[in-house]
Short mmCIF file of C-alpha atoms in Angstrom, two decimals:
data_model
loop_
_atom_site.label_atom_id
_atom_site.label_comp_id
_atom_site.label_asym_id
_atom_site.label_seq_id
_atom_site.Cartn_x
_atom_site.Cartn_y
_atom_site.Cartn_z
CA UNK A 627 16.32 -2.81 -16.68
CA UNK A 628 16.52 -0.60 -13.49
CA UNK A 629 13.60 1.03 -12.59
CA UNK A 630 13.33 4.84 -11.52
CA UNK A 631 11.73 4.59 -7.50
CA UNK A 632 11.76 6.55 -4.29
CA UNK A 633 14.94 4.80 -2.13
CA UNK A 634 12.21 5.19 0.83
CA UNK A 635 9.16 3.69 -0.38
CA UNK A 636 11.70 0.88 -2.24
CA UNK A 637 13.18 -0.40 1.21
CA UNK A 638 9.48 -0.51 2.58
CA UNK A 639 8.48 -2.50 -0.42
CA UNK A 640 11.49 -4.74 -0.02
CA UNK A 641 10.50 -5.48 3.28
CA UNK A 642 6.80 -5.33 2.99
CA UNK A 643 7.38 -8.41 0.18
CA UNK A 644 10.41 -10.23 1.09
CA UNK A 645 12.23 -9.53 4.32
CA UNK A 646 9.14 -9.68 6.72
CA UNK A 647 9.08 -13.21 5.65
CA UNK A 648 12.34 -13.81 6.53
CA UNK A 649 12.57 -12.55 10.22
CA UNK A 650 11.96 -8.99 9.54
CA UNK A 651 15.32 -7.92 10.03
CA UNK A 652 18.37 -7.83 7.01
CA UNK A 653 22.12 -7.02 6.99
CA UNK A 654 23.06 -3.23 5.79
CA UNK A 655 25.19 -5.40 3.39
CA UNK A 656 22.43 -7.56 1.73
CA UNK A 657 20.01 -4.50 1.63
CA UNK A 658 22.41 -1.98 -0.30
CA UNK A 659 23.21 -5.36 -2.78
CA UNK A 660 18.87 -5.33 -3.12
CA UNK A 661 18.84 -1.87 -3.58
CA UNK A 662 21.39 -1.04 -5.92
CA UNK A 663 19.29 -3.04 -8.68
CA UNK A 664 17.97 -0.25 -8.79
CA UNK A 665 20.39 2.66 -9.10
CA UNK A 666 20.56 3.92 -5.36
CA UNK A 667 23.74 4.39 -4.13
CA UNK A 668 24.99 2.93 -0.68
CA UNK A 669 24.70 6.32 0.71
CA UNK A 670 21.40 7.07 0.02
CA UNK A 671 21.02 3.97 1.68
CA UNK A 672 22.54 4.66 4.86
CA UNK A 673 20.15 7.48 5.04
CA UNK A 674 17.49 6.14 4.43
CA UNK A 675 17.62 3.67 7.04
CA UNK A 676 18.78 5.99 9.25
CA UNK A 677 15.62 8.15 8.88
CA UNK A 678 13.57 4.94 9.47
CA UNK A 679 15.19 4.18 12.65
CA UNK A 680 15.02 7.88 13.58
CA UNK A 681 10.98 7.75 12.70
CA UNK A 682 10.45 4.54 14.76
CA UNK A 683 9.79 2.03 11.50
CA UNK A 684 13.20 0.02 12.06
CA UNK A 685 15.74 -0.90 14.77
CA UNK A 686 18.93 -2.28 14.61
CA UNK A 687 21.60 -4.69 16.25
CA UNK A 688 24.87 -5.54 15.69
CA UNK A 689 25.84 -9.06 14.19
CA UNK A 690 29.78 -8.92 14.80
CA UNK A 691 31.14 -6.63 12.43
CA UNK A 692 27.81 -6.25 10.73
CA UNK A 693 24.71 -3.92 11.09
CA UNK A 694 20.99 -5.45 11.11
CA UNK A 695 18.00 -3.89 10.42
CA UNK A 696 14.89 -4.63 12.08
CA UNK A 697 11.43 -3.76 11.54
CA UNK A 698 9.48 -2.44 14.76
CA UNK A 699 6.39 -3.79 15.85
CA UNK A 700 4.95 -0.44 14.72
CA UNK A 701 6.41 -1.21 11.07
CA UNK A 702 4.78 -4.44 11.17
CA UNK A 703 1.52 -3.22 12.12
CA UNK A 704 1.48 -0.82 9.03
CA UNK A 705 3.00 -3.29 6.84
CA UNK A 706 0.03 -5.76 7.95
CA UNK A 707 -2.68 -2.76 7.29
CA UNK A 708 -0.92 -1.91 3.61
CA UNK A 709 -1.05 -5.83 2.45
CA UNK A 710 -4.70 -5.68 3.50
CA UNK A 711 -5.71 -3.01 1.80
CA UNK A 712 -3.94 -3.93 -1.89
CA UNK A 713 -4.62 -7.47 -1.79
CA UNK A 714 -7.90 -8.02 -0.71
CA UNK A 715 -11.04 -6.90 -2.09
CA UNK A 716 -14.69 -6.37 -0.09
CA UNK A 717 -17.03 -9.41 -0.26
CA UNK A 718 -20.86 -10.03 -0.40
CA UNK A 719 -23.74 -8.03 -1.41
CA UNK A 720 -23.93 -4.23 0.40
CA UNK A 721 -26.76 -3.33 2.41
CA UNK A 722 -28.08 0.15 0.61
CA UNK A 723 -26.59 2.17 3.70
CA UNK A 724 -23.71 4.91 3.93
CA UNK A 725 -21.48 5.64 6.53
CA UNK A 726 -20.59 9.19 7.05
CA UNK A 727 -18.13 10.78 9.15
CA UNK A 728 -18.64 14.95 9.82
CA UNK A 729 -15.22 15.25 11.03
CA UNK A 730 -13.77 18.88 13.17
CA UNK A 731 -10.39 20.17 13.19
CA UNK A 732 -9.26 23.54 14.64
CA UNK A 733 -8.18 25.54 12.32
CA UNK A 734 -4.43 26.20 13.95
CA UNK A 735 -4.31 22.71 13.37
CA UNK A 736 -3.76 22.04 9.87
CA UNK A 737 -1.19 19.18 9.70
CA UNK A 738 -3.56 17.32 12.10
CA UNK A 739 -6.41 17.77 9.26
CA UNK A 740 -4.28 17.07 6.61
CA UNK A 741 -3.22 14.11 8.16
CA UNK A 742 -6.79 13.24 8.77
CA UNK A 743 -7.59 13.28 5.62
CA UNK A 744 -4.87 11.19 4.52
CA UNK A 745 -6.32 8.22 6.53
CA UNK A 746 -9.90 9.15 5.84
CA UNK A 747 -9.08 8.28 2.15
CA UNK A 748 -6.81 5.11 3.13
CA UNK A 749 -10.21 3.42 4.63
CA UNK A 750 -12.53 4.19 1.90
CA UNK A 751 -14.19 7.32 2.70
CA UNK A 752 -14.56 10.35 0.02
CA UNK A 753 -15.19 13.24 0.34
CA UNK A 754 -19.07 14.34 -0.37
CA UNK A 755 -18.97 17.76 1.29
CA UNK A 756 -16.44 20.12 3.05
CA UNK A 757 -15.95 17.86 6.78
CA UNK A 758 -18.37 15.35 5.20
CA UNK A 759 -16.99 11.89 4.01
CA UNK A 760 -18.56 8.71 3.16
CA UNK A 761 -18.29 5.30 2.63
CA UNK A 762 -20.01 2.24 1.92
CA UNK A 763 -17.69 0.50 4.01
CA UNK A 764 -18.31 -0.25 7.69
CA UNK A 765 -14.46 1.16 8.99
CA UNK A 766 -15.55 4.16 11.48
CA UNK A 767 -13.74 1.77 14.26
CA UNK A 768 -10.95 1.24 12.18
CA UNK A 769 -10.24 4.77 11.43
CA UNK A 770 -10.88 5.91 14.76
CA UNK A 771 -8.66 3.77 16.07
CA UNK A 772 -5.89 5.01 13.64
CA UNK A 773 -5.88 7.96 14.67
CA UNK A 774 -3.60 9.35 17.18
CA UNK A 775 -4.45 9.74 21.03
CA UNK A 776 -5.00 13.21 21.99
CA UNK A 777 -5.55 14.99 18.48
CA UNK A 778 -7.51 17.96 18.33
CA UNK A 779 -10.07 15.83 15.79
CA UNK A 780 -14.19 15.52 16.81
CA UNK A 781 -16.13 13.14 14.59
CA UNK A 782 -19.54 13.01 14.17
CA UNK A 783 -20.43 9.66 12.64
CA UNK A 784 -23.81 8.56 10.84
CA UNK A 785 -25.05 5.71 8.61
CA UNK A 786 -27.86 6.48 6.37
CA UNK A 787 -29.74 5.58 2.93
CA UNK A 788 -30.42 7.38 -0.21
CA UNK A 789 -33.24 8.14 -2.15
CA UNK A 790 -32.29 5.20 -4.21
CA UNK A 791 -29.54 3.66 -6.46
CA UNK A 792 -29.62 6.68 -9.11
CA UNK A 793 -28.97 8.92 -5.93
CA UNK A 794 -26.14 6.15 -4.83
CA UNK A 795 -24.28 6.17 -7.72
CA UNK A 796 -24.71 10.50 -8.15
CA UNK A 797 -22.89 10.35 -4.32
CA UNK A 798 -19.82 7.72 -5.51
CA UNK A 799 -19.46 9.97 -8.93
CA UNK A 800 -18.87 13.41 -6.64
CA UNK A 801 -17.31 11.76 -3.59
CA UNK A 802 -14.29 9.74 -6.39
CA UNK A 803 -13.03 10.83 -9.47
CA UNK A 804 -14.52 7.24 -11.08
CA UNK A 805 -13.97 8.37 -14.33
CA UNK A 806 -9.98 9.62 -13.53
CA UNK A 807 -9.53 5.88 -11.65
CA UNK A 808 -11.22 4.18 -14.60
CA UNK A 809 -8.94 5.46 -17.04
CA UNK A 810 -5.57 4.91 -14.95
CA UNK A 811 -6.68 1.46 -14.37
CA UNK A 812 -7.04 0.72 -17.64
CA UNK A 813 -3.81 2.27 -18.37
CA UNK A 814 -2.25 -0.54 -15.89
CA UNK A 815 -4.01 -3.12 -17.58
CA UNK A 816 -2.27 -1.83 -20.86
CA UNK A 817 0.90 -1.94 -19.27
CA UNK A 818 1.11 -5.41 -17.38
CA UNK A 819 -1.66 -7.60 -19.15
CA UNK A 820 0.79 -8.00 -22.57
CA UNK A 821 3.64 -9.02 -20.27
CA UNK A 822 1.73 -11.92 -18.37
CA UNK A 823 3.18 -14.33 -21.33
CA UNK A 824 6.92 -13.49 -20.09
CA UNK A 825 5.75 -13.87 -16.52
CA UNK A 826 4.96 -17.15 -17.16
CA UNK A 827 7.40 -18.02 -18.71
CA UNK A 828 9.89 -16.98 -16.29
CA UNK A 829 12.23 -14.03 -16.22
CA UNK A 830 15.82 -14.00 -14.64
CA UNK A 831 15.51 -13.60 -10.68
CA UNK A 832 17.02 -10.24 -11.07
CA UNK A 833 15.14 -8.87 -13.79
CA UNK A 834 11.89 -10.49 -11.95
CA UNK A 835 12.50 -8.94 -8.91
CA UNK A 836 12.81 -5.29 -10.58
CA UNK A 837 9.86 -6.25 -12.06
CA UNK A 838 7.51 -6.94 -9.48
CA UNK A 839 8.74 -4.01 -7.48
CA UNK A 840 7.80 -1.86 -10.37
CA UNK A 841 4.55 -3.53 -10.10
CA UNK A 842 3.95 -2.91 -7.04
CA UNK A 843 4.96 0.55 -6.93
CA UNK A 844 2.72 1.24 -9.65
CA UNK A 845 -0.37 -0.53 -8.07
CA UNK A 846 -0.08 0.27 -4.28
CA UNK A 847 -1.24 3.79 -5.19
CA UNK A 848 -4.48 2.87 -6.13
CA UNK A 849 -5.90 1.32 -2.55
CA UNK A 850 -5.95 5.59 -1.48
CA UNK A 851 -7.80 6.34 -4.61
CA UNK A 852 -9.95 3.58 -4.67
CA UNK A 853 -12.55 3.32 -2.09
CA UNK A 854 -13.60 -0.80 -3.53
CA UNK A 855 -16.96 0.63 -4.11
CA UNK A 856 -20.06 -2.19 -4.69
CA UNK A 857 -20.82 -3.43 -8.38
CA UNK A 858 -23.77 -1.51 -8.24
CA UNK A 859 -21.90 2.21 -7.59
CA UNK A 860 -19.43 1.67 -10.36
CA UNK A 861 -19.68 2.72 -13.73
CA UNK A 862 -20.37 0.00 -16.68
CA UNK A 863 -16.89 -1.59 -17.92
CA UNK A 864 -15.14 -0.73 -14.83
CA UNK A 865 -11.63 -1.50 -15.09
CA UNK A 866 -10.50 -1.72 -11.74
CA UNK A 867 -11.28 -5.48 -10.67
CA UNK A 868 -9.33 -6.93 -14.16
CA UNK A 869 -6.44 -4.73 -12.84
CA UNK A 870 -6.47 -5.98 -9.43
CA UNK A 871 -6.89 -9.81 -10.92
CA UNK A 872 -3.84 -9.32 -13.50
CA UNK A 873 -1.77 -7.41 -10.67
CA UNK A 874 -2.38 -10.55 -8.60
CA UNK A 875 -1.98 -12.87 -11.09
CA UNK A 876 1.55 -11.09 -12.43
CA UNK A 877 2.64 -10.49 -8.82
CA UNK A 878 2.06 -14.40 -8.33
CA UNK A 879 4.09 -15.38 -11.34
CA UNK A 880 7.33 -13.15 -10.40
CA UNK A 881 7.38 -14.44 -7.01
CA UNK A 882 9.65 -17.47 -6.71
CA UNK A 883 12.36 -15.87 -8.98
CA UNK A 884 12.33 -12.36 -7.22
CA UNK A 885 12.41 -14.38 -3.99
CA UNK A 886 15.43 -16.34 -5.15
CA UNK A 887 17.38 -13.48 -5.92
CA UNK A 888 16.03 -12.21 -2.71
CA UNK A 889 17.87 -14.85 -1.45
CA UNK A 890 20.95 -15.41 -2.88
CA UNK A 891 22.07 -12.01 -1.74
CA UNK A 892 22.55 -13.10 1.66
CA UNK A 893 19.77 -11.72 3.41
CA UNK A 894 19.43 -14.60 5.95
CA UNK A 895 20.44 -13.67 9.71
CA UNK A 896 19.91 -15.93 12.67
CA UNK A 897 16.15 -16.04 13.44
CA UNK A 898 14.45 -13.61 15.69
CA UNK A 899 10.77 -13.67 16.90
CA UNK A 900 8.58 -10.87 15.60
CA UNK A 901 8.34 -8.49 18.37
CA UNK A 902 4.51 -8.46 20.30
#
């Protein structure tokens, strides 16, 4: 069955899962034949791509009478960050301690603080106060080195303790909406958990590659939500690490038969490094 998704974010999932791994780079031919599994049109397609290229996420070459798409080293970079961030999960015990960024914008600027926001919420942070995020994450360095050179952003940047773990679970519940993520996590779990059984028992490649796209569009929302908050700052019955271990384990299961329809489009081209 196709599956309803954005023609954008699909061709980033397609090559976020399948074509970095085989060169980073596709024929126009053998991504419209991926694509259309899903009910977008070849001209969609075309502009699509063409936006990407325009953006700076892909390049292309000619292979004789054939166009290839390649991902830029920028598009790598991101594609690197975004795998991070939904497959992995922080380990060992937290130290008690908060890290808080007091961030200021000009107020002509408003994209630039929107923007900021955007990647303040990517790394973890929430928002306590008006300017005033936090995290129990160490990733000031990270997010200051996301942002752009030159923006109009000053940020003030603290770590500090509360008055104890009643006080540290009062800042997660008005920095996240635990109770919102809760619930749509265990709405996921609904969803993929009774399907595990086909997983394993193996779909068609087609069908398993619509299916783990689907997946993955439904999960890779969650990493901006979810700030992977300690045990100890989480409600009781938290959903959110059975959904990440069933969206790993269900993602694992679909892979060799998505990949093999992956493949038998013809997405091969002759090999070329990844770009430095």
């Amino acid at each position: 069955m196709a599956v309803a998704v954005k023609a954008r974010s699909l061709v980033f999932d397609l090559f976020g899962d399948y074509l970095r791994y085989r060169g980073g780079e596709v024929r126009l031919r053998a991504l419209v034949a991926l694509v259309d599994c899903f009910d977008v049109p070849e001209a969609t397609v075309r502009v699509v791509v063409g936006r990407l290229r325009r953006e700076g996420w892909l390049t292309s070459r000619r292979d004789g009478r054939e166009t290839v798409y390649l991902l830029t080293p920028a598009a790598w970079e991101l594609l690197d960050e975004g795998r991070t961030r939904i497959f992995q999960r922080a380990a060992g015990p937290w130290d008690g301690r908060w890290h808080m960024v007091i961030y200021s914008v000009p107020e002509a600027d408003r994209a630039v603080r929107d923007q900021l926001r955007k990647q303040l919420a990517w790394f973890g942070f929430g928002p306590l106060a008006a300017s005033v995020w936090v995290s129990p994450h160490d990733r000031v360095a990270a997010l200051r080195a996301a942002l752009p050179a030159g923006a109009p952003i000053r940020l003030d940047t603290f770590r500090a303790g509360s008055a104890g773990a009643a006080a540290d679970r009062d800042i997660a519940g008005r920095a996240w909406d635990l109770v919102g993520l809760d619930r749509d996590y265990a709405a996921l779990l609904a969803r993929y958990r009774p399907r595990l059984a086909d997983y394993r028992r193996g779909l068609p490649p087609r069908e398993a590659l619509v299916e783990r796209v689907r997946l993955m569009q439904d999960y890779r929302r969650f990493p901006f939500r979810d700030p992977d908050l300690p045990p100890e700052l989480l409600p009781a019955d938290w959903s959110g690490r059975a959904a990440h271990e069933v969206f790993r384990e269900a993602h694992g299961l679909l892979r060799e038969r998505a990949e093999a329809f992956v493949d038998s489009v013809g997405t091969s081209v002759p090999f070329a490094p990844r770009p430095s």
